[in-house]
C-alpha cells in the first residue's frame, strides 16, 4: 500500500521533470503540483496509519488532519493542516500569518479564499523559517505583497537550505511520511525568501490596516533565533507561531532531535517576559488548536517561564559545583509545582543542551573525546578475548533488572565486536527486547521525538534479525 503511494508521489515528480519548459511554470501549475504531492503524502500516511504502524503515529495524525477553515477570533481565519495558515481581514486588505507546508498550502489557500473571497495579501508575516511555516509563501505573494520576518530569518533559512540533504534524512527518520528525496523542483521551492521588512529584537514592527492595529514582536529562543509573533492589540489575540510548541502549556523544545543550531535558553525566558507584558486573551499557535482565556494563558506562560528558568539555573549551578553532565541529566527534575508535559521538549535533553550551549562538545570527561578515533575502532580487537556466553548472560541480567540504559550500552559494545554468527543472532534478539522496553518506558513520560527515534531503531533492529 505504502510503496504504491510512494510511486504516486514519484510519478508526480517525474511528470514535473519532463515538462518542456520549467520556467513557464505559473502559479496555477505550481499549485496543482503542490496539491497533488500533498494528496499523495496524505495517502501515504493513511496507509501507514491503517497498517497501525506505531512508528511516527503522532506525525501521521498531523499529516492526515483534514484541512478546514474556521474563524478563530473576530476576522481571523485559520486553515488547519500540519502547519496552520491564518488570514486576518480588514476593510483595506488582508494579512497572512504563516503559510503552512508546501504540499498543503494550495488547498489551504483554496479554502481560505472560498471563505473570505479572492485577494492578494497586503502583508505576509512569517513566524520563522521552518518548512511547515513558509511553504506556501510564493503561492500567496502578489506584486504588492510585503514579506515580514525576523532579521535572522535569512541566516536561519541559509543554513537550513545548505544542510538540507543532511537534515532531510534526519527528518525522515522521525517523520516517515516525508518523501525520500528533498524537493528541489521549481514549482515546489519554498526557500530563498527575502523579507521586505526585517524585525529586530529591540523594536516591534507596527502598522495599521483598515483601522486594525498589528504588531510584529521578535521572540527569539524558542524554535530558533528568528521567531516573531503577531500581536493584535485591539483584540488581545496573539498569533504565536511555534513559540510555545504544538500544545499549551508544555516544556519547550530547547533542543531538537531533527538537528538544528542551539537554542538560547535565556533568550527564551526573556521573550516570555516580553509576552507577559502583553495582555493576551487568545493564543493562536501555528499547530493545532487555539487557547482561550486570559487567566489560562497567563498561568501557562508563567509556568513555562519558571520551568525553563529552573532547569537553566540548576544546570548552571551544577556546572559551577563541578558536577558531570550525566549527573545533572539524572538529577535535574521539574519540581511538582512546575511539572509540564515533555512530549515536545524533554527536560534531561534541555539540561544537556544548556550544558553544551555554554561549554560546547568537550565534556571535560574522557580524553578520547578530543580525538577522532571512536570506541568502535578497537572493539574488533576485543572480540577474541570476550567470553560469548558471559557477555550474553550479562545483558540478560541487566534486562531482568530493568537496567535498560546499561543493557543498551553493553549491546552497542558487543555489536561492534563483529564476532561469530552464533553470538550475533542472540545479541540482535536482545537488542529488539531492550529497544522495545525502552520504548515502553518512554511512553510513560512521553516525548514524541524519543518515541519516533526508538520506533525507527526498533524497526531497523527487527529487519536485521536473522
Ligand atoms: Zn512548526
XYZ file of C-alpha atoms and ligand atoms in Angstrom:
467
model
C 0.000 0.000 0.000
C 2.657 2.384 1.130
C 5.047 1.650 -1.707
C 2.261 2.113 -4.265
C 1.535 5.572 -2.889
C 5.179 6.481 -2.867
C 5.089 5.624 -6.552
C 2.243 8.086 -6.977
C 4.374 10.750 -5.316
C 7.315 9.904 -7.533
C 5.015 9.909 -10.535
C 4.056 13.478 -9.744
C 7.704 14.437 -9.547
C 8.601 12.736 -12.819
C 5.689 14.441 -14.560
C 7.137 17.763 -13.474
C 10.662 16.924 -14.542
C 9.640 16.191 -18.129
C 7.595 19.355 -18.600
C 9.147 21.081 -21.635
C 9.623 24.487 -20.107
C 10.031 24.619 -16.364
C 10.487 28.359 -16.325
C 6.990 28.753 -17.672
C 5.503 27.153 -14.574
C 2.990 29.688 -13.429
C 1.265 29.934 -10.123
C -1.652 27.677 -11.167
C 0.646 24.875 -12.287
C 2.668 25.221 -9.102
C -0.473 24.925 -7.053
C -1.587 21.831 -8.958
C 1.761 20.134 -8.374
C 1.862 21.083 -4.723
C -1.705 19.916 -4.253
C -1.082 16.528 -5.937
C 2.049 15.983 -3.860
C 0.072 16.861 -0.743
C -2.669 14.358 -1.536
C -0.071 11.652 -2.228
C 1.654 12.365 1.100
C -1.655 12.094 2.943
C -2.473 8.834 1.178
C 0.999 7.515 2.067
C 0.378 8.215 5.689
C -3.196 6.937 5.691
C -1.692 3.636 4.580
C 0.766 3.709 7.432
C -1.950 4.547 9.938
C -4.207 1.806 8.565
C -1.387 -0.684 8.998
C -1.263 0.544 12.578
C 2.407 1.161 12.364
C 3.222 2.743 15.698
C 6.293 4.451 14.283
C 5.629 8.131 13.727
C 1.979 7.811 14.657
C 1.676 11.316 16.111
C 3.255 12.754 12.976
C 0.889 10.566 10.984
C -2.055 12.122 12.741
C -0.786 15.592 11.918
C -0.463 14.993 8.159
C -3.840 13.259 7.990
C -5.699 16.032 9.836
C -8.297 17.464 7.472
C -7.666 20.933 6.060
C -10.580 23.083 7.220
C -11.197 26.787 7.706
C -12.743 28.329 10.808
C -12.969 31.821 12.262
C -10.871 31.535 15.418
C -11.155 35.192 16.500
C -13.165 38.095 15.046
C -11.957 38.496 11.454
C -9.162 35.939 11.964
C -9.489 32.796 9.847
C -7.410 29.655 10.282
C -6.817 26.931 7.714
C -5.722 23.809 9.613
C -3.016 21.421 8.408
C 0.397 20.219 9.572
C 1.057 23.944 9.988
C -1.870 26.370 10.283
C -2.223 29.324 7.903
C -4.039 32.422 9.215
C -5.745 35.278 7.376
C -6.523 38.480 9.307
C -9.097 40.511 7.406
C -9.542 44.283 7.318
C -11.560 46.724 5.196
C -8.347 47.757 3.374
C -6.969 44.306 2.627
C -5.807 41.199 4.419
C -2.696 39.975 6.227
C -1.472 36.369 6.128
C 0.391 34.822 9.060
C 2.437 31.670 8.256
C 1.872 29.775 5.022
C 1.941 26.087 6.028
C 3.639 23.138 4.393
C 4.277 23.443 0.641
C 2.294 20.277 -0.109
C -0.768 21.551 1.799
C -0.603 25.271 1.021
C -2.607 25.271 -2.204
C -5.554 23.544 -0.529
C -5.335 25.915 2.440
C -5.345 28.887 0.028
C -8.281 27.498 -1.931
C -10.368 27.013 1.205
C -9.431 30.350 2.790
C -10.319 32.233 -0.410
C -13.601 30.334 -0.604
C -14.485 31.800 2.804
C -13.068 35.352 2.708
C -13.095 35.924 -1.081
C -10.219 36.199 -3.564
C -7.401 38.556 -2.553
C -3.693 39.182 -2.634
C -2.265 39.721 0.860
C -1.079 43.224 1.705
C 1.474 41.669 4.038
C 2.662 38.170 4.880
C 4.221 37.644 8.318
C 6.363 34.526 8.732
C 6.813 33.298 12.313
C 10.132 31.588 11.456
C 11.977 29.868 8.615
C 10.849 26.244 9.170
C 9.398 24.399 6.184
C 5.990 23.926 7.841
C 5.541 27.710 8.205
C 6.819 29.172 4.929
C 5.793 26.548 2.346
C 3.010 28.491 0.620
C 4.611 31.954 0.657
C 5.260 32.072 -3.109
C 1.757 30.762 -3.791
C 0.262 33.707 -1.863
C 2.611 36.541 -2.834
C 1.445 39.185 -5.273
C 3.392 42.089 -6.766
C 2.443 44.419 -3.934
C 2.701 41.929 -1.074
C 5.223 42.827 1.617
C 7.056 39.992 3.348
C 7.822 40.492 7.045
C 10.205 38.303 9.054
C 12.866 38.439 11.746
C 16.267 39.901 10.863
C 17.815 36.450 11.474
C 15.315 34.797 9.087
C 17.675 34.743 6.109
C 20.574 33.281 8.092
C 18.330 30.561 9.560
C 16.956 29.847 6.093
C 20.507 29.762 4.664
C 21.833 27.077 6.959
C 18.644 25.010 6.786
C 18.944 25.123 2.984
C 22.687 24.421 2.895
C 22.321 21.428 5.202
C 19.055 20.248 3.673
C 20.377 16.940 2.233
C 21.630 16.002 5.699
C 18.704 17.369 7.713
C 16.176 15.842 5.318
C 17.304 12.306 6.192
C 17.152 13.061 9.916
C 13.650 14.439 9.456
C 12.571 11.350 7.517
C 13.657 9.057 10.347
C 11.301 10.946 12.649
C 8.519 11.797 10.169
C 8.251 8.811 7.800
C 5.616 10.455 5.560
C 8.225 12.898 4.213
C 9.298 11.945 0.662
C 12.599 10.116 0.256
C 14.380 12.827 -1.651
C 14.223 16.544 -0.846
C 12.012 18.516 -3.223
C 14.107 20.936 -5.191
C 11.684 21.406 -8.091
C 10.965 24.964 -9.247
C 7.249 24.662 -8.528
C 7.889 23.368 -5.044
C 10.779 25.568 -3.977
C 9.844 27.416 -0.819
C 13.309 28.547 0.196
C 15.377 31.620 -0.599
C 12.668 34.037 0.570
C 13.823 37.631 1.010
C 11.874 39.705 3.547
C 10.931 43.279 2.625
C 10.816 44.215 6.305
C 13.183 42.734 8.892
C 12.143 42.880 12.539
C 14.931 43.188 15.116
C 14.914 42.101 18.765
C 14.570 45.641 20.121
C 11.693 47.379 18.367
C 8.426 45.733 17.265
C 7.261 46.477 13.728
C 3.800 48.023 13.885
C 1.272 49.035 11.246
C -2.406 49.873 10.897
C -4.560 48.440 8.120
C -8.260 49.207 7.722
C -8.271 50.605 11.262
C -6.882 47.341 12.663
C -3.596 47.564 14.588
C -0.853 44.987 14.008
C 2.387 44.486 15.960
C 5.153 42.073 14.971
C 7.317 41.256 18.010
C 10.623 39.391 17.923
C 10.618 36.397 20.303
C 13.941 34.591 19.755
C 14.961 31.465 21.628
C 12.047 29.117 21.065
C 12.151 27.467 17.652
C 15.354 29.277 16.736
C 16.800 32.770 16.646
C 14.337 34.049 14.019
C 10.989 33.790 15.837
C 8.394 36.510 15.577
C 4.795 36.611 16.818
C 1.925 38.776 15.584
C 0.019 40.711 18.252
C -3.410 42.184 17.566
C -3.705 44.614 20.500
C -7.330 45.656 19.845
C -8.495 42.041 20.055
C -5.839 40.851 22.534
C -5.048 37.982 20.167
C -1.527 36.578 19.809
C -0.575 34.582 16.712
C 2.268 32.673 18.346
C 3.851 30.603 15.554
C 5.815 27.827 17.295
C 6.882 29.917 20.257
C 5.009 27.664 22.704
C 5.101 24.480 20.617
C 2.065 22.466 19.487
C 0.386 22.139 22.910
C -0.070 24.688 25.671
C 1.410 24.690 28.191
C 4.339 22.304 27.710
C 8.075 22.221 28.262
C 9.672 23.840 25.198
C 11.984 22.228 22.706
C 15.287 23.812 23.758
C 16.959 21.012 21.826
C 15.589 19.449 18.671
C 16.336 15.919 17.540
C 15.818 16.957 13.926
C 19.260 18.590 14.134
C 19.452 22.359 14.372
C 21.519 25.115 15.861
C 21.495 25.503 19.628
C 18.557 27.424 21.032
C 19.402 30.048 23.599
C 17.692 29.320 26.963
C 17.957 32.814 28.467
C 16.638 34.446 25.283
C 13.593 32.209 25.586
C 12.902 33.355 29.166
C 13.379 36.992 28.104
C 10.951 36.514 25.222
C 8.292 35.095 27.587
C 8.821 38.081 29.904
C 8.205 40.327 26.919
C 4.994 38.453 26.040
C 3.797 38.594 29.659
C 3.727 42.383 29.309
C 1.031 41.985 26.654
C -2.403 41.204 27.968
C -3.102 38.112 25.889
C -6.642 36.708 25.879
C -6.433 34.351 22.904
C -3.425 32.341 21.791
C -3.359 31.105 18.205
C -0.482 28.652 17.719
C 0.605 27.612 14.225
C -0.037 23.954 15.083
C -3.283 22.512 16.403
C -5.879 24.429 18.417
C -6.367 27.947 19.840
C -6.193 28.614 23.585
C -8.801 30.996 25.011
C -8.879 32.824 28.339
C -6.534 35.471 29.740
C -6.035 33.644 33.027
C -5.295 30.278 31.460
C -2.829 31.819 29.002
C -1.077 33.844 31.683
C -0.820 30.943 34.139
C 0.557 28.671 31.409
C 3.137 31.236 30.317
C 4.344 31.813 33.873
C 4.651 28.078 34.459
C 6.704 27.602 31.281
C 8.868 30.581 32.165
C 9.530 29.290 35.675
C 10.236 25.755 34.439
C 12.805 26.874 31.851
C 14.363 29.264 34.340
C 14.564 26.451 36.907
C 16.230 23.999 34.501
C 18.634 26.687 33.336
C 19.659 27.883 36.780
C 20.028 24.388 38.273
C 22.158 23.304 35.298
C 24.414 26.336 35.718
C 24.619 25.785 39.495
C 25.506 22.127 38.928
C 28.236 23.040 36.449
C 29.670 25.520 38.926
C 29.566 22.842 41.643
C 31.729 20.580 39.469
C 29.057 18.013 38.630
C 29.303 15.991 35.441
C 26.821 16.296 32.605
C 25.408 12.815 33.166
C 24.933 13.506 36.880
C 22.951 16.636 36.030
C 20.870 14.854 33.383
C 19.758 12.351 36.040
C 19.381 14.805 38.931
C 17.537 17.729 37.421
C 13.769 17.214 37.505
C 10.995 19.762 37.463
C 9.525 20.302 40.954
C 5.881 19.296 41.422
C 4.516 22.839 41.018
C 6.284 23.238 37.656
C 5.501 19.838 36.138
C 4.769 20.197 32.424
C 4.196 17.833 29.536
C 7.509 16.751 27.976
C 6.009 15.454 24.731
C 7.756 18.200 22.765
C 10.799 19.136 24.854
C 12.428 16.761 27.336
C 13.992 18.184 30.498
C 17.091 15.943 30.558
C 17.834 16.862 26.921
C 17.404 20.540 27.786
C 19.991 20.080 30.552
C 22.429 18.607 28.025
C 21.632 21.333 25.550
C 22.224 24.117 28.095
C 25.462 22.439 29.206
C 26.736 22.255 25.629
C 25.465 25.724 24.800
C 27.801 27.139 27.428
C 30.670 24.634 27.410
C 30.415 23.060 23.911
C 31.079 19.444 22.983
C 34.116 18.619 25.127
C 32.547 17.361 28.329
C 35.857 17.558 30.214
C 35.467 13.891 30.914
C 37.124 11.298 28.684
C 40.412 12.285 26.974
C 39.414 10.232 23.923
C 36.621 12.787 23.281
C 39.366 15.036 21.928
C 40.449 12.603 19.217
C 38.806 11.260 16.087
C 39.176 7.518 16.842
C 35.808 6.134 18.058
C 35.389 3.300 20.560
C 34.193 1.076 17.731
C 37.705 1.171 16.230
C 39.033 -1.140 18.951
C 36.019 -3.353 19.560
C 37.072 -5.841 16.905
C 40.322 -6.355 18.825
C 38.349 -7.322 21.907
C 36.331 -9.990 20.084
C 38.929 -12.709 20.626
C 39.139 -12.244 24.376
C 35.417 -11.989 25.145
C 33.556 -14.964 26.566
C 30.445 -15.038 24.392
C 28.207 -16.822 26.925
C 29.273 -14.489 29.721
C 28.555 -11.479 27.511
C 25.072 -12.739 26.707
C 24.180 -13.517 30.291
C 25.403 -10.083 31.390
C 22.932 -8.383 29.044
C 20.201 -10.762 30.218
C 20.873 -9.772 33.819
C 20.681 -6.064 33.027
C 17.441 -6.621 31.183
C 15.941 -8.596 34.073
C 16.848 -5.831 36.494
C 15.351 -3.279 34.071
C 18.724 -1.561 33.815
C 17.865 -0.710 30.249
C 20.401 2.041 29.614
C 23.209 -0.221 30.825
C 21.922 -3.090 28.697
C 21.896 -0.756 25.692
C 25.487 0.359 26.312
C 26.657 -3.256 26.524
C 24.781 -4.192 23.364
C 26.297 -1.298 21.434
C 29.746 -2.526 22.502
C 29.078 -6.190 21.775
C 27.611 -5.486 18.357
C 30.831 -3.663 17.496
C 32.763 -6.820 18.298
C 31.613 -8.170 14.960
C 32.014 -11.640 16.249
C 30.833 -15.091 15.090
C 27.172 -15.527 13.996
C 26.310 -17.791 16.969
C 26.771 -14.804 19.267
C 25.380 -12.162 16.922
C 21.934 -13.734 16.475
C 21.028 -13.796 20.195
C 22.547 -10.324 20.641
C 20.277 -8.940 17.934
C 17.243 -10.552 19.564
C 18.261 -8.944 22.836
C 18.587 -5.605 21.075
C 14.963 -5.842 19.929
C 13.879 -6.630 23.518
C 15.874 -3.770 25.032
C 14.597 -1.256 22.458
C 11.001 -2.450 22.987
C 11.301 -1.961 26.743
C 12.958 1.426 26.312
C 10.022 2.435 24.156
C 7.510 1.189 26.730
C 9.355 3.215 29.363
C 9.389 6.276 27.084
C 5.598 6.090 26.734
C 5.178 6.766 30.462
C 6.874 10.167 30.354
C 6.058 10.506 26.733
C 8.312 12.554 24.476
C 7.266 12.402 20.835
C 10.760 12.533 19.402
C 12.106 9.857 21.730
C 9.213 7.607 20.647
C 9.820 8.346 16.936
C 13.516 7.581 17.307
C 13.051 4.365 19.315
C 10.330 3.274 16.887
C 12.666 3.792 13.966
C 15.535 1.943 15.716
C 13.216 -0.898 16.634
C 12.017 -1.263 13.058
C 15.613 -1.367 11.850
C 16.625 -3.890 14.525
C 13.679 -6.168 13.649
C 14.503 -6.057 9.945
C 18.076 -7.151 10.692
C 17.059 -10.209 12.700
C 18.444 -13.372 11.103
Zn 6.286 24.135 13.169
